[in-house]
Tab-separated table of C-alpha atoms in Angstrom:
chain	number	residue	atom	x	y	z
A	287	MET	CA	81.064	101.633	163.966
A	288	SER	CA	84.581	101.387	165.403
A	289	ARG	CA	87.402	99.913	163.366
A	290	ARG	CA	88.728	96.608	164.652
A	291	PRO	CA	92.331	96.758	165.777
A	292	ARG	CA	94.927	95.219	163.523
A	293	ILE	CA	96.677	92.131	164.855
A	294	ARG	CA	100.450	92.238	164.336
A	295	ALA	CA	102.605	89.147	164.518
A	296	ALA	CA	106.107	88.155	163.479
A	297	GLY	CA	108.161	85.043	162.901
A	298	ALA	CA	111.203	83.669	161.160
A	299	VAL	CA	112.459	81.164	158.645
A	300	VAL	CA	115.297	79.599	160.635
A	301	LEU	CA	117.829	77.934	158.347
A	302	ARG	CA	120.990	75.911	158.862
A	303	GLY	CA	123.380	74.181	156.512
A	304	ASP	CA	124.233	74.966	152.890
A	305	GLY	CA	123.148	73.855	149.464
A	306	ASP	CA	121.431	70.483	149.356
A	307	ASP	CA	122.064	70.094	153.105
A	308	THR	CA	119.974	73.155	154.040
A	309	GLU	CA	117.359	72.520	156.714
A	310	VAL	CA	114.542	74.652	158.108
A	311	LEU	CA	113.047	74.651	161.603
A	312	ILE	CA	109.272	74.003	161.692
A	313	ILE	CA	106.707	73.406	164.427
A	314	HIS	CA	103.560	71.325	164.939
A	315	ARG	CA	100.602	72.921	166.733
A	316	PRO	CA	98.181	70.375	168.196
A	317	ARG	CA	95.318	72.884	168.393
A	318	TYR	CA	95.280	73.210	164.597
A	319	ASP	CA	97.067	69.947	163.759
A	320	ASP	CA	99.268	71.884	161.350
A	321	TRP	CA	102.973	72.254	160.526
A	322	SER	CA	104.132	75.841	160.239
A	323	LEU	CA	106.932	78.338	160.651
A	324	PRO	CA	107.428	79.655	164.217
A	325	LYS	CA	105.564	82.934	164.716
A	326	GLY	CA	103.311	84.752	167.167
A	327	LYS	CA	101.590	87.973	168.159
A	328	GLY	CA	103.559	90.996	169.269
A	329	LYS	CA	103.384	92.525	172.722
A	330	VAL	CA	102.569	96.154	173.485
A	331	ASP	CA	105.477	98.469	172.554
A	332	GLU	CA	107.418	95.555	171.047
A	333	LEU	CA	109.114	96.048	167.681
A	334	PRO	CA	108.447	93.284	165.117
A	335	PRO	CA	112.056	91.992	165.070
A	336	GLN	CA	111.873	91.537	168.850
A	337	THR	CA	108.596	89.661	168.420
A	338	ALA	CA	110.110	87.342	165.819
A	339	VAL	CA	113.082	86.375	167.984
A	340	ARG	CA	110.992	86.003	171.143
A	341	GLU	CA	108.386	83.815	169.446
A	342	VAL	CA	111.004	81.514	167.920
A	343	LEU	CA	112.573	81.097	171.351
A	344	GLU	CA	109.244	80.483	173.092
A	345	GLU	CA	108.007	78.001	170.491
A	346	THR	CA	111.229	76.094	169.748
A	347	ALA	CA	113.704	76.830	172.613
A	348	THR	CA	116.050	78.140	169.901
A	349	THR	CA	117.807	81.500	170.038
A	350	VAL	CA	118.262	83.064	166.611
A	351	ARG	CA	119.659	86.180	165.016
A	352	LEU	CA	117.779	87.834	162.201
A	353	GLY	CA	118.919	88.447	158.661
A	354	LEU	CA	116.986	89.846	155.720
A	355	ARG	CA	113.308	90.737	155.702
A	356	LEU	CA	110.931	88.336	153.962
A	357	PRO	CA	107.417	88.829	152.532
A	358	THR	CA	104.654	89.689	154.982
A	359	ILE	CA	101.542	87.486	155.108
A	360	ARG	CA	98.236	89.323	155.514
A	361	TYR	CA	94.814	87.826	156.080
A	362	HIS	CA	91.473	88.515	157.754
A	363	LEU	CA	90.244	86.981	160.992
A	364	SER	CA	87.024	87.453	162.911
A	365	LYS	CA	89.005	89.563	165.405
A	366	GLY	CA	90.380	91.828	162.676
A	367	ASP	CA	92.975	92.014	159.918
A	368	LYS	CA	96.231	90.269	160.772
A	369	SER	CA	99.750	90.650	159.403
A	370	VAL	CA	102.720	88.368	160.044
A	371	GLU	CA	106.186	89.786	159.302
A	372	TYR	CA	109.010	87.332	158.669
A	373	TRP	CA	112.789	87.413	158.667
A	374	ARG	CA	115.418	85.020	157.452
A	375	ALA	CA	117.249	83.798	160.563
A	376	GLU	CA	120.004	81.503	161.735
A	377	GLU	CA	120.453	79.505	164.915
A	378	VAL	CA	122.675	80.947	167.642
A	379	SER	CA	121.998	78.393	170.379
A	380	ALA	CA	119.372	75.865	171.400
A	381	GLN	CA	118.040	74.373	174.609
A	382	GLU	CA	116.072	71.190	175.081
A	383	PHE	CA	112.526	71.656	173.786
A	384	THR	CA	109.650	70.780	176.125
A	385	PRO	CA	106.355	69.897	174.373
A	386	ASN	CA	103.410	72.016	175.483
A	387	ALA	CA	99.787	72.735	174.648
A	388	GLU	CA	100.727	75.302	172.002
A	389	VAL	CA	103.589	73.453	170.277
A	390	ASP	CA	104.094	69.739	170.793
A	391	LYS	CA	106.766	69.040	168.159
A	392	THR	CA	109.657	70.879	166.547
A	393	CYS	CA	111.981	69.501	163.911
A	394	TRP	CA	114.681	70.405	161.428
A	395	VAL	CA	113.780	69.098	157.975
A	396	GLY	CA	115.250	69.322	154.503
A	397	ILE	CA	113.727	71.827	152.125
A	398	ASP	CA	111.887	69.337	149.897
A	399	LYS	CA	110.334	67.682	152.931
A	400	ALA	CA	109.443	71.057	154.439
A	401	MET	CA	107.668	72.103	151.259
A	402	ARG	CA	105.538	68.978	151.472
A	403	ARG	CA	104.927	69.181	155.205
A	404	ILE	CA	104.209	72.893	155.822
A	405	THR	CA	100.430	73.215	155.832
A	406	TYR	CA	99.972	76.715	154.415
A	407	ALA	CA	100.850	77.787	150.882
A	408	ASP	CA	101.649	81.348	152.026
A	409	GLU	CA	104.296	80.028	154.412
A	410	ARG	CA	105.778	77.801	151.723
A	411	ARG	CA	106.175	80.930	149.601
A	412	VAL	CA	107.904	82.706	152.487
A	413	LEU	CA	110.301	79.752	152.774
A	414	SER	CA	110.990	79.936	149.039
A	415	ALA	CA	111.784	83.640	149.374
A	416	ALA	CA	114.190	82.937	152.248
A	417	LEU	CA	116.117	80.444	150.117
A	418	LEU	CA	116.705	83.126	147.481
A	419	LYS	CA	118.142	85.578	150.008
A	420	PRO	CA	121.866	85.663	150.819
A	421	ARG	CA	123.355	85.412	154.273
A	422	THR	CA	124.164	88.951	155.429
A	423	THR	CA	125.950	90.838	158.188
A	424	PRO	CA	124.081	93.831	159.628
A	425	LEU	CA	125.502	97.268	160.350
A	426	ILE	CA	122.975	99.209	162.413
A	427	LEU	CA	123.125	103.008	162.295
A	428	VAL	CA	121.611	104.599	165.409
A	429	ARG	CA	120.764	108.208	166.232
A	430	HIS	CA	121.277	108.641	169.967
A	431	ALA	CA	118.215	108.510	172.216
A	432	LYS	CA	116.495	111.584	173.648
A	433	ALA	CA	118.970	113.756	175.562
A	434	MET	CA	118.525	116.675	177.928
A	435	LEU	CA	117.964	119.998	176.204
A	436	ARG	CA	121.062	122.137	175.776
A	437	ARG	CA	119.430	125.040	177.598
A	438	ASN	CA	118.847	122.814	180.651
A	439	TRP	CA	122.447	121.574	180.783
A	440	SER	CA	125.206	123.649	182.377
A	441	GLY	CA	128.175	121.342	181.812
A	442	PRO	CA	130.211	120.554	178.673
A	443	ASP	CA	127.883	119.587	175.834
A	444	GLN	CA	129.745	116.325	175.223
A	445	GLU	CA	128.692	115.226	178.727
A	446	ARG	CA	124.984	115.941	178.199
A	447	ARG	CA	122.992	112.896	179.368
A	448	LEU	CA	119.848	111.055	178.297
A	449	THR	CA	116.452	111.928	179.729
A	450	GLY	CA	114.092	109.360	181.244
A	451	ARG	CA	112.502	108.951	177.829
A	452	GLY	CA	115.942	108.515	176.309
A	453	ARG	CA	116.854	105.799	178.795
A	454	HIS	CA	113.629	103.987	177.917
A	455	GLN	CA	114.525	104.247	174.214
A	456	ALA	CA	117.992	102.860	174.949
A	457	GLU	CA	116.480	99.863	176.736
A	458	GLU	CA	114.157	99.242	173.796
A	459	LEU	CA	117.085	99.587	171.391
A	460	ALA	CA	118.927	96.891	173.347
A	461	GLN	CA	116.198	94.419	172.445
A	462	LEU	CA	116.417	95.397	168.768
A	463	LEU	CA	120.210	95.009	168.697
A	464	GLY	CA	119.825	91.613	170.329
A	465	ALA	CA	117.412	90.498	167.614
A	466	TYR	CA	120.164	91.027	165.029
A	467	GLY	CA	122.838	89.439	167.205
A	468	VAL	CA	125.015	92.552	167.478
A	469	THR	CA	128.459	91.761	168.884
A	470	ASP	CA	130.317	95.045	168.288
A	471	LEU	CA	129.376	98.555	169.451
A	472	VAL	CA	130.880	101.776	168.065
A	473	SER	CA	129.893	105.238	169.251
A	474	SER	CA	130.661	108.921	169.337
A	475	SER	CA	132.563	109.550	172.542
A	476	SER	CA	129.815	111.960	173.707
A	477	THR	CA	127.947	110.722	176.778
A	478	ARG	CA	124.486	110.682	175.185
A	479	CYS	CA	125.656	108.352	172.414
A	480	VAL	CA	127.525	106.028	174.748
A	481	GLN	CA	124.506	105.870	177.066
A	482	THR	CA	122.315	104.898	174.098
A	483	LEU	CA	124.332	101.734	173.472
A	484	ALA	CA	125.270	101.062	177.102
A	485	PRO	CA	122.225	98.967	178.142
A	486	TYR	CA	122.886	96.448	175.397
A	487	GLY	CA	126.603	96.484	176.156
A	488	ARG	CA	125.918	95.657	179.806
A	489	GLN	CA	123.497	92.881	178.891
A	490	GLN	CA	125.971	91.226	176.573
A	491	GLY	CA	129.231	92.104	178.299
A	492	ILE	CA	130.367	94.154	175.293
A	493	GLU	CA	132.547	97.259	175.548
A	494	VAL	CA	131.414	100.333	173.611
A	495	LEU	CA	134.269	101.471	171.354
A	496	THR	CA	134.264	105.277	171.217
A	497	THR	CA	135.746	107.720	168.734
A	498	ASP	CA	135.927	111.527	168.746
A	499	VAL	CA	135.467	111.778	164.980
A	500	LEU	CA	131.735	111.012	165.366
A	501	THR	CA	131.093	113.781	167.911
A	502	GLU	CA	129.333	116.980	166.896
A	503	GLU	CA	132.420	118.982	167.812
A	504	GLU	CA	134.756	116.987	165.533
A	505	GLY	CA	132.408	115.528	162.935
A	506	THR	CA	130.802	118.764	161.807
A	507	VAL	CA	134.178	120.346	160.978
A	508	ARG	CA	135.682	117.163	159.468
A	509	PRO	CA	132.761	115.541	157.619
A	510	SER	CA	135.008	113.771	155.116
A	511	GLU	CA	136.728	111.942	157.967
A	512	VAL	CA	133.339	110.862	159.290
A	513	SER	CA	132.369	109.513	155.869
A	514	ASP	CA	135.662	107.679	155.489
A	515	TYR	CA	135.409	106.197	158.975
A	516	VAL	CA	131.901	104.859	158.407
A	517	ALA	CA	132.688	103.582	154.904
A	518	ASP	CA	135.726	101.693	156.199
A	519	LEU	CA	133.648	100.215	159.014
A	520	LEU	CA	130.975	98.990	156.607
A	521	GLN	CA	133.538	97.241	154.431
A	522	SER	CA	135.550	95.746	157.276
A	523	ILE	CA	132.899	94.306	159.587
A	524	THR	CA	132.714	90.547	159.905
A	525	ARG	CA	130.201	90.508	162.777
A	526	PRO	CA	126.918	92.315	163.449
A	527	THR	CA	127.778	95.878	164.487
A	528	ALA	CA	125.938	98.982	165.719
A	529	ILE	CA	127.240	102.548	165.378
A	530	CYS	CA	125.737	105.584	167.140
A	531	GLY	CA	126.014	109.227	166.112
A	532	HIS	CA	124.409	112.705	166.282
A	533	ARG	CA	121.921	114.559	164.076
A	534	PRO	CA	124.464	117.119	162.711
A	535	VAL	CA	126.885	114.312	161.808
A	536	LEU	CA	124.312	112.010	160.191
A	537	PRO	CA	124.636	113.483	156.646
A	538	ALA	CA	128.326	112.561	156.583
A	539	MET	CA	127.547	109.123	158.025
A	540	PHE	CA	124.911	108.562	155.323
A	541	GLU	CA	127.439	109.576	152.688
A	542	GLY	CA	129.899	107.017	153.994
A	543	LEU	CA	127.201	104.359	153.782
A	544	ASP	CA	126.262	105.476	150.237
A	545	LEU	CA	122.716	106.247	151.354
A	546	PRO	CA	120.647	109.361	150.599
A	547	ALA	CA	120.656	111.615	153.648
A	548	ARG	CA	117.379	111.929	155.527
A	549	PRO	CA	116.212	112.923	159.023
A	550	MET	CA	116.229	110.343	161.823
A	551	VAL	CA	114.196	110.672	165.002
A	552	VAL	CA	115.944	110.201	168.342
A	553	GLY	CA	116.464	106.520	169.109
A	554	GLU	CA	115.849	105.452	165.498
A	555	ALA	CA	117.841	102.572	163.995
A	556	ILE	CA	118.586	101.828	160.338
A	557	VAL	CA	119.710	98.273	159.602
A	558	LEU	CA	121.988	97.843	156.585
A	559	HIS	CA	122.344	94.223	155.460
A	560	ARG	CA	125.723	93.659	153.806
A	561	ASP	CA	126.430	90.499	151.807
A	562	ASP	CA	129.746	88.656	151.648
A	563	ASP	CA	130.844	90.812	148.689
A	564	GLY	CA	130.454	93.971	150.764
A	565	THR	CA	127.296	95.131	148.984
A	566	VAL	CA	124.355	96.526	150.949
A	567	VAL	CA	121.459	94.446	149.635
A	568	GLU	CA	118.672	95.749	151.859
A	569	VAL	CA	117.924	98.531	154.356
A	570	GLU	CA	115.381	98.391	157.211
A	571	VAL	CA	114.148	101.288	159.339
A	572	HIS	CA	112.981	100.870	162.927
A	573	LYS	CA	111.620	103.841	164.872
A	574	PRO	CA	111.292	103.712	168.683
A	575	THR	CA	107.839	103.216	170.163
A	576	ALA	CA	108.514	105.837	172.872
């Protein structure tokens, strides 16, 4: 008997305001006559954070950026086991909502009212968890996407380019960076690192800031400078930022981030959530699907 495929979905607790004025965005679905958090099933080769942002936009006409991870809801359906991953999120922009067959109402409501109105106890618990989480600023550490093999490249190593697979990973990474609202891009000056961040930079009209200290040639002989550079970046960022480096330089980058060193696959991204005091309160890992 074959195992039924698992259904993966994602959504967000979208908050605005502070303290007693905090509001949450909820939706009404006429098919179920329920009030719930915006969420939906993922697409093929779509990372859960991308799913969360896309579903919020499709169901509420609201663009959000993600913050900290929240508890995952798991339950069984006739079609198979289902999981819904959630993130804390904040509004970036909003368009006029058009009622449709899937969602006919959206509204911002105060927390007490939301707790009474949201139909499902599991989602009320997710909302409670979101209220306990701080607002954070992400720093996303990226290992460059798949590059041409050294033996197949005759030019200077710093100019070695991405393969077709690497370009696909870079396009996928662009969607992930967008989910966290990245506004600043920092990279090794080597071509393969710059090309990894370039698709997102073009989409958003953001210049990739490059530095030689993160290259293999410089970073492997001056690891302390790499660590200092990354540590200073973590403490100084005020906006969501991504930084791209190389495998041989990653141990020094991890040291600067005060994280235990570990291998990263090509195109992998590690999201560090930093609170307003400069403390990393949570770390997420996202591996490419390709």
